[in-house]
């Protein structure tokens, strides 16, 4: 079993879910008392969020490269950035270490391709929805078209993530808001919906909607386990 290196803390709420998902998948696959070999380097999300607001992606890149190198030095045999938005700097991180980076976009792209979908809606932070790093990867590698909510809905999605979900606050009104936005994306032709922020599955799950959801947290974690056990 390979050792999984996790860059966490963005936020710690979803990083805890990664740890659970990875260990449960290993136990389900291997049985017995098996659990995953993991290392986690957890950052201070307040610092990262401030840099995001400033648009200082160069400093975020530096911090992520430092984290990846620390994990590699500690014995990690792969690295995961446990957040969608910070995959803006994923290529630079991948090029900075001699271990593979398991990209969240590839995990979700393969799942969408397996479902046979060509057009999906994307929910996430404003950065993930409005910047092209994830949308382009899905288009170029998997032929998937991505649509996003209108500006008002993007603002609501983003605000709920940063004001509530990263703080562990789960509110029924916010779930209702997300489900309404999902319905609008579906009406605009989305065959499925990417939950493109690792905190969103804390609020909305497949049990809440008839729309097909692609949970990036779960898909990323499972992809890591598949690689670890390969």
PDB file of C-alpha atoms in Angstrom:
ATOM      1  CA  UNK A   1       0.000   0.000   0.000  1.00  0.00           C
ATOM      2  CA  UNK A   2       1.393   3.393  -1.004  1.00  0.00           C
ATOM      3  CA  UNK A   3       1.378   6.272   1.480  1.00  0.00           C
ATOM      4  CA  UNK A   4      -1.119   9.031   0.616  1.00  0.00           C
ATOM      5  CA  UNK A   5       0.007  12.613   1.217  1.00  0.00           C
ATOM      6  CA  UNK A   6      -2.759  15.128   1.868  1.00  0.00           C
ATOM      7  CA  UNK A   7      -2.486  18.921   1.813  1.00  0.00           C
ATOM      8  CA  UNK A   8      -5.401  19.742   4.106  1.00  0.00           C
ATOM      9  CA  UNK A   9      -6.933  22.531   6.130  1.00  0.00           C
ATOM     10  CA  UNK A  10      -8.820  24.133   3.214  1.00  0.00           C
ATOM     11  CA  UNK A  11     -11.013  23.820   5.228  1.00  0.00           C
ATOM     12  CA  UNK A  12     -10.337  21.320   8.000  1.00  0.00           C
ATOM     13  CA  UNK A  13     -14.043  20.434   7.882  1.00  0.00           C
ATOM     14  CA  UNK A  14     -13.634  18.750   4.504  1.00  0.00           C
ATOM     15  CA  UNK A  15     -10.117  17.493   5.290  1.00  0.00           C
ATOM     16  CA  UNK A  16     -11.660  15.387   8.059  1.00  0.00           C
ATOM     17  CA  UNK A  17     -14.055  13.943   5.483  1.00  0.00           C
ATOM     18  CA  UNK A  18     -11.117  13.032   3.221  1.00  0.00           C
ATOM     19  CA  UNK A  19      -9.551  11.081   6.082  1.00  0.00           C
ATOM     20  CA  UNK A  20     -12.800   9.221   6.742  1.00  0.00           C
ATOM     21  CA  UNK A  21     -13.479   8.456   3.082  1.00  0.00           C
ATOM     22  CA  UNK A  22      -9.957   7.215   2.400  1.00  0.00           C
ATOM     23  CA  UNK A  23      -9.875   4.911   5.409  1.00  0.00           C
ATOM     24  CA  UNK A  24     -13.365   3.557   4.823  1.00  0.00           C
ATOM     25  CA  UNK A  25     -12.529   2.777   1.192  1.00  0.00           C
ATOM     26  CA  UNK A  26      -9.339   0.970   2.195  1.00  0.00           C
ATOM     27  CA  UNK A  27     -11.198  -1.040   4.839  1.00  0.00           C
ATOM     28  CA  UNK A  28     -13.989  -1.931   2.400  1.00  0.00           C
ATOM     29  CA  UNK A  29     -11.466  -2.992  -0.221  1.00  0.00           C
ATOM     30  CA  UNK A  30      -9.026  -4.958   1.936  1.00  0.00           C
ATOM     31  CA  UNK A  31     -11.291  -6.013   4.784  1.00  0.00           C
ATOM     32  CA  UNK A  32     -10.081  -7.010   8.212  1.00  0.00           C
ATOM     33  CA  UNK A  33      -8.614  -4.168  10.253  1.00  0.00           C
ATOM     34  CA  UNK A  34      -6.928  -2.436   7.332  1.00  0.00           C
ATOM     35  CA  UNK A  35      -6.659   1.337   7.194  1.00  0.00           C
ATOM     36  CA  UNK A  36      -4.798   3.735   4.943  1.00  0.00           C
ATOM     37  CA  UNK A  37      -1.205   4.880   5.236  1.00  0.00           C
ATOM     38  CA  UNK A  38      -1.522   8.674   5.188  1.00  0.00           C
ATOM     39  CA  UNK A  39       0.360  11.855   5.942  1.00  0.00           C
ATOM     40  CA  UNK A  40      -1.385  15.226   6.190  1.00  0.00           C
ATOM     41  CA  UNK A  41       0.104  18.700   6.124  1.00  0.00           C
ATOM     42  CA  UNK A  42      -2.661  21.057   7.235  1.00  0.00           C
ATOM     43  CA  UNK A  43      -2.442  24.773   6.490  1.00  0.00           C
ATOM     44  CA  UNK A  44      -4.097  27.708   8.255  1.00  0.00           C
ATOM     45  CA  UNK A  45      -7.105  28.416   6.036  1.00  0.00           C
ATOM     46  CA  UNK A  46      -7.514  31.982   7.257  1.00  0.00           C
ATOM     47  CA  UNK A  47      -4.168  32.769   5.633  1.00  0.00           C
ATOM     48  CA  UNK A  48      -5.122  30.990   2.401  1.00  0.00           C
ATOM     49  CA  UNK A  49      -8.542  32.662   2.209  1.00  0.00           C
ATOM     50  CA  UNK A  50      -6.960  36.107   2.646  1.00  0.00           C
ATOM     51  CA  UNK A  51      -4.519  35.396  -0.184  1.00  0.00           C
ATOM     52  CA  UNK A  52      -7.413  34.255  -2.376  1.00  0.00           C
ATOM     53  CA  UNK A  53      -9.280  37.509  -1.761  1.00  0.00           C
ATOM     54  CA  UNK A  54      -6.134  39.442  -2.681  1.00  0.00           C
ATOM     55  CA  UNK A  55      -5.631  37.372  -5.819  1.00  0.00           C
ATOM     56  CA  UNK A  56      -2.167  36.439  -4.564  1.00  0.00           C
ATOM     57  CA  UNK A  57      -2.003  33.030  -6.212  1.00  0.00           C
ATOM     58  CA  UNK A  58       1.793  33.213  -6.397  1.00  0.00           C
ATOM     59  CA  UNK A  59       2.040  33.058  -2.611  1.00  0.00           C
ATOM     60  CA  UNK A  60      -0.546  30.282  -2.463  1.00  0.00           C
ATOM     61  CA  UNK A  61       1.553  28.401  -5.021  1.00  0.00           C
ATOM     62  CA  UNK A  62       4.632  28.841  -2.837  1.00  0.00           C
ATOM     63  CA  UNK A  63       2.798  27.546   0.235  1.00  0.00           C
ATOM     64  CA  UNK A  64       1.391  24.525  -1.631  1.00  0.00           C
ATOM     65  CA  UNK A  65       4.788  23.642  -3.093  1.00  0.00           C
ATOM     66  CA  UNK A  66       6.302  23.833   0.385  1.00  0.00           C
ATOM     67  CA  UNK A  67       3.556  21.564   1.735  1.00  0.00           C
ATOM     68  CA  UNK A  68       3.985  19.039  -1.082  1.00  0.00           C
ATOM     69  CA  UNK A  69       7.743  18.907  -0.578  1.00  0.00           C
ATOM     70  CA  UNK A  70       7.308  18.367   3.151  1.00  0.00           C
ATOM     71  CA  UNK A  71       4.954  15.455   2.456  1.00  0.00           C
ATOM     72  CA  UNK A  72       7.337  13.929  -0.067  1.00  0.00           C
ATOM     73  CA  UNK A  73      10.224  14.276   2.388  1.00  0.00           C
ATOM     74  CA  UNK A  74       8.079  12.539   5.004  1.00  0.00           C
ATOM     75  CA  UNK A  75       7.519   9.498   2.825  1.00  0.00           C
ATOM     76  CA  UNK A  76       4.337  10.286   0.890  1.00  0.00           C
ATOM     77  CA  UNK A  77       4.163   8.478  -2.447  1.00  0.00           C
ATOM     78  CA  UNK A  78       1.501  10.759  -3.942  1.00  0.00           C
ATOM     79  CA  UNK A  79       0.039  14.132  -3.075  1.00  0.00           C
ATOM     80  CA  UNK A  80      -3.540  15.420  -3.028  1.00  0.00           C
ATOM     81  CA  UNK A  81      -4.589  19.047  -2.669  1.00  0.00           C
ATOM     82  CA  UNK A  82      -7.741  18.639  -0.580  1.00  0.00           C
ATOM     83  CA  UNK A  83      -9.586  21.567  -2.172  1.00  0.00           C
ATOM     84  CA  UNK A  84     -10.935  22.415  -5.623  1.00  0.00           C
ATOM     85  CA  UNK A  85     -10.020  26.109  -5.724  1.00  0.00           C
ATOM     86  CA  UNK A  86      -6.349  25.632  -4.895  1.00  0.00           C
ATOM     87  CA  UNK A  87      -6.005  23.386  -7.958  1.00  0.00           C
ATOM     88  CA  UNK A  88      -5.388  26.714  -9.692  1.00  0.00           C
ATOM     89  CA  UNK A  89      -1.740  26.012  -8.770  1.00  0.00           C
ATOM     90  CA  UNK A  90      -1.875  22.214  -9.191  1.00  0.00           C
ATOM     91  CA  UNK A  91       0.425  22.054 -12.218  1.00  0.00           C
ATOM     92  CA  UNK A  92       3.144  24.021 -10.431  1.00  0.00           C
ATOM     93  CA  UNK A  93       2.825  21.766  -7.385  1.00  0.00           C
ATOM     94  CA  UNK A  94       2.993  18.637  -9.551  1.00  0.00           C
ATOM     95  CA  UNK A  95       6.164  19.911 -11.206  1.00  0.00           C
ATOM     96  CA  UNK A  96       7.799  20.656  -7.859  1.00  0.00           C
ATOM     97  CA  UNK A  97       7.940  17.082  -6.527  1.00  0.00           C
ATOM     98  CA  UNK A  98       8.933  13.652  -7.814  1.00  0.00           C
ATOM     99  CA  UNK A  99       5.722  11.970  -6.631  1.00  0.00           C
ATOM    100  CA  UNK A 100       2.433  11.997  -8.564  1.00  0.00           C
ATOM    101  CA  UNK A 101      -0.217  14.630  -7.878  1.00  0.00           C
ATOM    102  CA  UNK A 102      -3.702  13.130  -7.964  1.00  0.00           C
ATOM    103  CA  UNK A 103      -5.743  15.863  -9.673  1.00  0.00           C
ATOM    104  CA  UNK A 104      -9.308  16.405  -8.507  1.00  0.00           C
ATOM    105  CA  UNK A 105     -10.371  17.364 -12.039  1.00  0.00           C
ATOM    106  CA  UNK A 106      -9.271  14.011 -13.433  1.00  0.00           C
ATOM    107  CA  UNK A 107     -11.187  12.130 -10.753  1.00  0.00           C
ATOM    108  CA  UNK A 108     -14.424  13.965 -11.497  1.00  0.00           C
ATOM    109  CA  UNK A 109     -13.844  14.010 -15.265  1.00  0.00           C
ATOM    110  CA  UNK A 110     -13.524  10.242 -15.390  1.00  0.00           C
ATOM    111  CA  UNK A 111     -16.726   9.831 -13.360  1.00  0.00           C
ATOM    112  CA  UNK A 112     -18.664  12.165 -15.665  1.00  0.00           C
ATOM    113  CA  UNK A 113     -17.306  10.377 -18.729  1.00  0.00           C
ATOM    114  CA  UNK A 114     -18.340   7.007 -17.284  1.00  0.00           C
ATOM    115  CA  UNK A 115     -21.853   8.403 -16.793  1.00  0.00           C
ATOM    116  CA  UNK A 116     -21.920   9.327 -20.473  1.00  0.00           C
ATOM    117  CA  UNK A 117     -22.571  13.021 -19.818  1.00  0.00           C
ATOM    118  CA  UNK A 118     -21.301  15.825 -22.028  1.00  0.00           C
ATOM    119  CA  UNK A 119     -22.668  18.917 -20.256  1.00  0.00           C
ATOM    120  CA  UNK A 120     -22.641  19.501 -16.512  1.00  0.00           C
ATOM    121  CA  UNK A 121     -23.250  22.318 -14.055  1.00  0.00           C
ATOM    122  CA  UNK A 122     -20.510  23.474 -11.707  1.00  0.00           C
ATOM    123  CA  UNK A 123     -20.954  24.744  -8.163  1.00  0.00           C
ATOM    124  CA  UNK A 124     -17.994  25.941  -6.110  1.00  0.00           C
ATOM    125  CA  UNK A 125     -16.267  29.032  -4.883  1.00  0.00           C
ATOM    126  CA  UNK A 126     -16.451  32.080  -7.119  1.00  0.00           C
ATOM    127  CA  UNK A 127     -12.843  31.366  -8.133  1.00  0.00           C
ATOM    128  CA  UNK A 128     -13.647  27.817  -9.231  1.00  0.00           C
ATOM    129  CA  UNK A 129     -16.806  28.808 -11.089  1.00  0.00           C
ATOM    130  CA  UNK A 130     -15.413  31.889 -12.834  1.00  0.00           C
ATOM    131  CA  UNK A 131     -11.781  30.914 -13.529  1.00  0.00           C
ATOM    132  CA  UNK A 132     -10.962  28.329 -16.181  1.00  0.00           C
ATOM    133  CA  UNK A 133      -8.531  25.939 -14.482  1.00  0.00           C
ATOM    134  CA  UNK A 134     -11.129  23.214 -13.821  1.00  0.00           C
ATOM    135  CA  UNK A 135     -13.461  23.910 -16.736  1.00  0.00           C
ATOM    136  CA  UNK A 136     -10.599  23.780 -19.230  1.00  0.00           C
ATOM    137  CA  UNK A 137      -9.251  20.524 -17.813  1.00  0.00           C
ATOM    138  CA  UNK A 138     -12.671  18.903 -18.136  1.00  0.00           C
ATOM    139  CA  UNK A 139     -13.055  20.206 -21.680  1.00  0.00           C
ATOM    140  CA  UNK A 140      -9.572  19.405 -22.949  1.00  0.00           C
ATOM    141  CA  UNK A 141      -9.134  15.997 -21.320  1.00  0.00           C
ATOM    142  CA  UNK A 142     -12.674  14.653 -21.274  1.00  0.00           C
ATOM    143  CA  UNK A 143     -14.710  16.663 -23.814  1.00  0.00           C
ATOM    144  CA  UNK A 144     -17.061  17.905 -21.097  1.00  0.00           C
ATOM    145  CA  UNK A 145     -18.849  21.260 -21.352  1.00  0.00           C
ATOM    146  CA  UNK A 146     -19.330  23.068 -18.030  1.00  0.00           C
ATOM    147  CA  UNK A 147     -21.987  25.667 -17.258  1.00  0.00           C
ATOM    148  CA  UNK A 148     -22.160  27.835 -14.158  1.00  0.00           C
ATOM    149  CA  UNK A 149     -24.938  29.736 -12.334  1.00  0.00           C
ATOM    150  CA  UNK A 150     -25.697  33.361 -13.116  1.00  0.00           C
ATOM    151  CA  UNK A 151     -23.866  36.081 -11.186  1.00  0.00           C
ATOM    152  CA  UNK A 152     -26.443  36.392  -8.417  1.00  0.00           C
ATOM    153  CA  UNK A 153     -26.500  32.648  -7.816  1.00  0.00           C
ATOM    154  CA  UNK A 154     -22.690  32.464  -7.927  1.00  0.00           C
ATOM    155  CA  UNK A 155     -22.550  35.057  -5.182  1.00  0.00           C
ATOM    156  CA  UNK A 156     -24.958  33.053  -3.023  1.00  0.00           C
ATOM    157  CA  UNK A 157     -23.064  29.804  -3.552  1.00  0.00           C
ATOM    158  CA  UNK A 158     -19.725  31.457  -2.706  1.00  0.00           C
ATOM    159  CA  UNK A 159     -21.030  33.289   0.366  1.00  0.00           C
ATOM    160  CA  UNK A 160     -22.554  30.149   1.872  1.00  0.00           C
ATOM    161  CA  UNK A 161     -19.247  28.310   1.471  1.00  0.00           C
ATOM    162  CA  UNK A 162     -17.124  30.952   3.200  1.00  0.00           C
ATOM    163  CA  UNK A 163     -19.624  32.226   5.782  1.00  0.00           C
ATOM    164  CA  UNK A 164     -21.081  28.865   6.786  1.00  0.00           C
ATOM    165  CA  UNK A 165     -19.688  25.608   5.419  1.00  0.00           C
ATOM    166  CA  UNK A 166     -15.999  26.133   6.179  1.00  0.00           C
ATOM    167  CA  UNK A 167     -17.094  26.936   9.740  1.00  0.00           C
ATOM    168  CA  UNK A 168     -19.136  23.722   9.992  1.00  0.00           C
ATOM    169  CA  UNK A 169     -22.467  25.562   9.883  1.00  0.00           C
ATOM    170  CA  UNK A 170     -25.137  23.550   8.050  1.00  0.00           C
ATOM    171  CA  UNK A 171     -28.394  25.429   7.491  1.00  0.00           C
ATOM    172  CA  UNK A 172     -31.638  24.200   5.953  1.00  0.00           C
ATOM    173  CA  UNK A 173     -32.231  27.544   4.222  1.00  0.00           C
ATOM    174  CA  UNK A 174     -28.848  27.308   2.537  1.00  0.00           C
ATOM    175  CA  UNK A 175     -29.566  23.765   1.396  1.00  0.00           C
ATOM    176  CA  UNK A 176     -32.807  25.013  -0.124  1.00  0.00           C
ATOM    177  CA  UNK A 177     -30.884  27.780  -1.914  1.00  0.00           C
ATOM    178  CA  UNK A 178     -28.411  25.306  -3.378  1.00  0.00           C
ATOM    179  CA  UNK A 179     -31.173  22.968  -4.521  1.00  0.00           C
ATOM    180  CA  UNK A 180     -32.940  25.828  -6.289  1.00  0.00           C
ATOM    181  CA  UNK A 181     -29.707  26.732  -8.071  1.00  0.00           C
ATOM    182  CA  UNK A 182     -29.193  23.091  -9.051  1.00  0.00           C
ATOM    183  CA  UNK A 183     -32.707  23.064 -10.529  1.00  0.00           C
ATOM    184  CA  UNK A 184     -31.900  26.162 -12.583  1.00  0.00           C
ATOM    185  CA  UNK A 185     -28.702  24.614 -13.930  1.00  0.00           C
ATOM    186  CA  UNK A 186     -30.622  21.464 -14.836  1.00  0.00           C
ATOM    187  CA  UNK A 187     -33.221  23.556 -16.628  1.00  0.00           C
ATOM    188  CA  UNK A 188     -30.370  25.150 -18.597  1.00  0.00           C
ATOM    189  CA  UNK A 189     -29.252  21.765 -19.889  1.00  0.00           C
ATOM    190  CA  UNK A 190     -26.926  20.357 -17.235  1.00  0.00           C
ATOM    191  CA  UNK A 191     -27.068  16.546 -17.263  1.00  0.00           C
ATOM    192  CA  UNK A 192     -25.384  16.415 -13.858  1.00  0.00           C
ATOM    193  CA  UNK A 193     -23.955  18.754 -11.231  1.00  0.00           C
ATOM    194  CA  UNK A 194     -20.367  18.939  -9.996  1.00  0.00           C
ATOM    195  CA  UNK A 195     -20.148  19.706  -6.288  1.00  0.00           C
ATOM    196  CA  UNK A 196     -16.932  21.555  -7.007  1.00  0.00           C
ATOM    197  CA  UNK A 197     -16.038  22.626  -3.502  1.00  0.00           C
ATOM    198  CA  UNK A 198     -15.036  20.003  -0.965  1.00  0.00           C
ATOM    199  CA  UNK A 199     -17.400  21.518   1.629  1.00  0.00           C
ATOM    200  CA  UNK A 200     -20.573  21.430  -0.496  1.00  0.00           C
ATOM    201  CA  UNK A 201     -21.252  17.708   0.158  1.00  0.00           C
ATOM    202  CA  UNK A 202     -21.564  18.619   3.838  1.00  0.00           C
ATOM    203  CA  UNK A 203     -24.711  20.518   2.836  1.00  0.00           C
ATOM    204  CA  UNK A 204     -26.150  18.762  -0.219  1.00  0.00           C
ATOM    205  CA  UNK A 205     -26.183  15.052  -1.076  1.00  0.00           C
ATOM    206  CA  UNK A 206     -27.726  12.754  -3.623  1.00  0.00           C
ATOM    207  CA  UNK A 207     -30.604  12.107  -1.227  1.00  0.00           C
ATOM    208  CA  UNK A 208     -31.655  15.750  -1.584  1.00  0.00           C
ATOM    209  CA  UNK A 209     -32.176  15.943  -5.350  1.00  0.00           C
ATOM    210  CA  UNK A 210     -33.021  13.950  -8.461  1.00  0.00           C
ATOM    211  CA  UNK A 211     -30.128  15.634 -10.293  1.00  0.00           C
ATOM    212  CA  UNK A 212     -27.046  13.429 -10.651  1.00  0.00           C
ATOM    213  CA  UNK A 213     -24.354  14.836  -8.357  1.00  0.00           C
ATOM    214  CA  UNK A 214     -20.605  14.429  -8.723  1.00  0.00           C
ATOM    215  CA  UNK A 215     -19.067  14.756  -5.265  1.00  0.00           C
ATOM    216  CA  UNK A 216     -15.487  15.875  -5.884  1.00  0.00           C
ATOM    217  CA  UNK A 217     -14.419  15.083  -2.322  1.00  0.00           C
ATOM    218  CA  UNK A 218     -15.502  11.448  -2.544  1.00  0.00           C
ATOM    219  CA  UNK A 219     -14.250  10.962  -6.094  1.00  0.00           C
ATOM    220  CA  UNK A 220     -10.850  12.453  -5.249  1.00  0.00           C
ATOM    221  CA  UNK A 221     -10.477  10.335  -2.116  1.00  0.00           C
ATOM    222  CA  UNK A 222     -11.466   7.162  -3.945  1.00  0.00           C
ATOM    223  CA  UNK A 223      -9.035   7.912  -6.766  1.00  0.00           C
ATOM    224  CA  UNK A 224      -6.259   8.219  -4.189  1.00  0.00           C
ATOM    225  CA  UNK A 225      -7.117   4.841  -2.688  1.00  0.00           C
ATOM    226  CA  UNK A 226      -7.172   3.204  -6.112  1.00  0.00           C
ATOM    227  CA  UNK A 227      -3.680   4.557  -6.772  1.00  0.00           C
ATOM    228  CA  UNK A 228      -2.462   3.576  -3.315  1.00  0.00           C
ATOM    229  CA  UNK A 229      -3.586  -0.001  -3.786  1.00  0.00           C
ATOM    230  CA  UNK A 230      -2.505  -0.343  -7.421  1.00  0.00           C
TER     231      UNK A 230
END
